[in-house]
Short mmCIF file of C-alpha atoms in Angstrom, two decimals:
data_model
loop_
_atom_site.label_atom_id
_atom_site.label_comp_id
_atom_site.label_asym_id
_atom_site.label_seq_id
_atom_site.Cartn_x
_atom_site.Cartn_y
_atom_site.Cartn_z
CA UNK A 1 63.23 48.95 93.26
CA UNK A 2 64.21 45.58 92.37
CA UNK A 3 63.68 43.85 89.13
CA UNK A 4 61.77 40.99 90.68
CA UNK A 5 59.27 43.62 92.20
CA UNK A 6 58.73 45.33 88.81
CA UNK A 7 57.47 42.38 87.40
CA UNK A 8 55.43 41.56 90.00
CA UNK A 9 54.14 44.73 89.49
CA UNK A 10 54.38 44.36 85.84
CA UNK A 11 52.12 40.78 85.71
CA UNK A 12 49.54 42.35 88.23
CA UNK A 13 48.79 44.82 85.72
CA UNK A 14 49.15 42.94 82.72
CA UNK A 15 46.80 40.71 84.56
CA UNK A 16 44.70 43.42 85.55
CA UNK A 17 44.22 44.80 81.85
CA UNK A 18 43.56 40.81 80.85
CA UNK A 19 40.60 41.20 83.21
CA UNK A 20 39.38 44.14 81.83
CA UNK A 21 39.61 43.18 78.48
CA UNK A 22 38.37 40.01 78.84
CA UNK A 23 35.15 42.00 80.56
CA UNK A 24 34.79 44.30 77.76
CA UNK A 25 35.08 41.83 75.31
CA UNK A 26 31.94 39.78 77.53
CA UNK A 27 30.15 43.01 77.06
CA UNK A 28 31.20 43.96 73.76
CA UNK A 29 28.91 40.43 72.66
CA UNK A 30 26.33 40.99 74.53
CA UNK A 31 25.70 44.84 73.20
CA UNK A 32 26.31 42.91 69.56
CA UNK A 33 23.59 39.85 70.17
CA UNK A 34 21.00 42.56 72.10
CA UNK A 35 21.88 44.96 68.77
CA UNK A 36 20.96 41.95 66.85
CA UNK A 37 17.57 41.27 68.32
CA UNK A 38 16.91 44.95 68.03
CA UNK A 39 17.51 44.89 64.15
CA UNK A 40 15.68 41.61 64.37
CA UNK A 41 12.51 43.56 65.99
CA UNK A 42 13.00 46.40 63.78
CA UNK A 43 12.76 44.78 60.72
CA UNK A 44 9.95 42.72 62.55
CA UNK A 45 7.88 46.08 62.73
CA UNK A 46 8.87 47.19 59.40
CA UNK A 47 7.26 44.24 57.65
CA UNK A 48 4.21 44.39 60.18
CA UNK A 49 3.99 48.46 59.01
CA UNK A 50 4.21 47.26 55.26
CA UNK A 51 1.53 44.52 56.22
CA UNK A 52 -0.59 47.41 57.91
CA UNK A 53 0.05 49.71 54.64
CA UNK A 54 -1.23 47.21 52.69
CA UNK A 55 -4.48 46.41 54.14
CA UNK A 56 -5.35 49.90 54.53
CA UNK A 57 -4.80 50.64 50.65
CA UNK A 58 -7.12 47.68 50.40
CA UNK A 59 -9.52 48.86 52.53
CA UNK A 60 -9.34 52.56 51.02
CA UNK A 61 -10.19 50.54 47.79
CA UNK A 62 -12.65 48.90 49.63
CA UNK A 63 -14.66 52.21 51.11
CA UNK A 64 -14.13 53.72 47.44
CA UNK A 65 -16.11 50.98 45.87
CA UNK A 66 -18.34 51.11 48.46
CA UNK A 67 -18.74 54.69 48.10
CA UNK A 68 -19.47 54.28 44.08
CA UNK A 69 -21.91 52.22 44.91
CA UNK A 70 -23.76 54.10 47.62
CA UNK A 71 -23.58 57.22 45.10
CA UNK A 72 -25.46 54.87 42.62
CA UNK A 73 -27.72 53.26 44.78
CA UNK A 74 -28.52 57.70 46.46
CA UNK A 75 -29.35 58.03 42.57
CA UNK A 76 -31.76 55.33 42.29
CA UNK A 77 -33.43 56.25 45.20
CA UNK A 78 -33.58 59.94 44.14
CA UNK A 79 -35.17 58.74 40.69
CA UNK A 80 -37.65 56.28 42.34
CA UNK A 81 -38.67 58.99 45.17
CA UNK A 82 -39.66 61.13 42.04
CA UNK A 83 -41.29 58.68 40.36
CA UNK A 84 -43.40 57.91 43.51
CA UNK A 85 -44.41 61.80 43.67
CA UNK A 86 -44.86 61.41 40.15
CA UNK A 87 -47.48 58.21 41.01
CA UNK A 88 -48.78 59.64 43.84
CA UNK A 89 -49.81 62.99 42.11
CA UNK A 90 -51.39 60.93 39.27
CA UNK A 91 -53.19 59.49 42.54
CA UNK A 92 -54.49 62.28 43.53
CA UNK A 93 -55.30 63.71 40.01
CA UNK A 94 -57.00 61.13 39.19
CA UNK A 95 -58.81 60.97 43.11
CA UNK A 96 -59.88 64.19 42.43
CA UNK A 97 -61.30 64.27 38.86
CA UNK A 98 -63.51 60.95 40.06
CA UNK A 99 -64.95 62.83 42.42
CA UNK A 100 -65.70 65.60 41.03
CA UNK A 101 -67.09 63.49 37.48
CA UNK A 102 -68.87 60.80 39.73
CA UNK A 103 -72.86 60.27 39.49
CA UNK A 104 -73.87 57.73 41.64
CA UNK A 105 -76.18 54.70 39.48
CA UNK A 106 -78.59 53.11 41.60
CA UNK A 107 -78.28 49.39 42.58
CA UNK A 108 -80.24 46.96 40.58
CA UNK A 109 -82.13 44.85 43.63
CA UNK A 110 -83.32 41.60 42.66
CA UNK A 111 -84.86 39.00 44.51
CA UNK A 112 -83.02 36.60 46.01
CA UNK A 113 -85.96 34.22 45.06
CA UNK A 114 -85.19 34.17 41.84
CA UNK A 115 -81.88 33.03 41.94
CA UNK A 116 -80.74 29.36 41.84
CA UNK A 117 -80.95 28.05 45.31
CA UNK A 118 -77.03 27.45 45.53
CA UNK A 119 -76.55 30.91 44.13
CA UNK A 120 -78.70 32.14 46.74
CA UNK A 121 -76.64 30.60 49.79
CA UNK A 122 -73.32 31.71 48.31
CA UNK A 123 -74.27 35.52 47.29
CA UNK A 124 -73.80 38.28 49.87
CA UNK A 125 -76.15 40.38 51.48
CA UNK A 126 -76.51 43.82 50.34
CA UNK A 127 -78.08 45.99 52.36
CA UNK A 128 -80.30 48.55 51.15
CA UNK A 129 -79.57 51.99 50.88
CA UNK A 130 -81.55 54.69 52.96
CA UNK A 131 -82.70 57.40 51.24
CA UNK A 132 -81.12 59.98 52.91
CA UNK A 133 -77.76 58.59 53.35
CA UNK A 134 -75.20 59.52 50.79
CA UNK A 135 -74.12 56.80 47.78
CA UNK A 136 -70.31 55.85 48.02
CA UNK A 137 -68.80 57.63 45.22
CA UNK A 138 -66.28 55.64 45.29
CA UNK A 139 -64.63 51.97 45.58
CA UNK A 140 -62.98 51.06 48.60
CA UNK A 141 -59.67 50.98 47.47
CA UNK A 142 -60.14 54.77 46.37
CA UNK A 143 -61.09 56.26 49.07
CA UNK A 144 -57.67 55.00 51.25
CA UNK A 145 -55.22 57.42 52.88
CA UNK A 146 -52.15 57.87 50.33
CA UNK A 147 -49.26 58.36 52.73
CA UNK A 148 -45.38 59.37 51.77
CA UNK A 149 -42.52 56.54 52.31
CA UNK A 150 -39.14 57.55 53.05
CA UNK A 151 -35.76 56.28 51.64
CA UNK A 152 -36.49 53.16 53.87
CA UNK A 153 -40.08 52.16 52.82
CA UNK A 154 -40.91 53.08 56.17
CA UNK A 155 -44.04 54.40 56.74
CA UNK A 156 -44.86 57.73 57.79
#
């Protein structure tokens, strides 16, 4: 072989591996920018998970509080439930012992002639009580169903 064909051969090559370098070096900085977006992201989505940390411990706060409170406000309604059984036993103690203590009075009637005439226009009519029917025992509000209330003061 002659010397001028060895470095032909020679500067092909060494061309060659300047080509190849060259294209590794091209895609050695692209692997380093994309690896720098990646730690860019990562660290993105680690302050996004501390974010995300950080409102759930406030909102585990939050439902603790809230859960004091409902405890509290279960208490209150457990006392005033009792109480109202309480009330509405007095109720119906009380109910009870009127009706069986109750004599009926009878009804003073007096003319209406001899009240004032302005006195006579205002005053209601009262009718007159049969003698066989039965004299209310008892006053209006008395003698109303007493129903149970839930939690809700709904009605039942």
């Amino acid at each position: 072989m002659s010397l001028p064909l060895v470095n032909l051969i020679s500067i092909t090559l060494s061309a060659l591996s300047l080509v190849i370098f060259f294209a590794a070096l091209r895609k050695a900085n692209r692997l380093t920018a994309m690896s720098r977006v990646m730690a860019h992201q990562v660290a993105s989505s680690a302050a996004n998970l501390q974010q995300a940390l950080a409102i759930l411990q406030a909102e585990r706060e939050t439902c603790r509080d809230e859960s004091v409170r409902l405890e509290a406000r279960l208490r209150d309604s457990d006392r005033v439930r009792s109480e109202i059984t309480r009330a509405i036993d007095l109720v119906e103690r009380a109910k009870s012992d009127l009706k069986d203590g109750v004599r009926p009075s009878p009804l003073p009637v007096q003319p209406s002639a001899a009240l004032p005439p302005f006195v006579a226009r205002a005053a209601p009519v009262v009718p007159a009580q049969q003698p066989g029917a039965p004299a209310r025992a008892l006053p209006v509000f008395v003698n109303r169903i007493v129903r149970s209330a839930d939690v809700a003061s709904a009605v039942l």
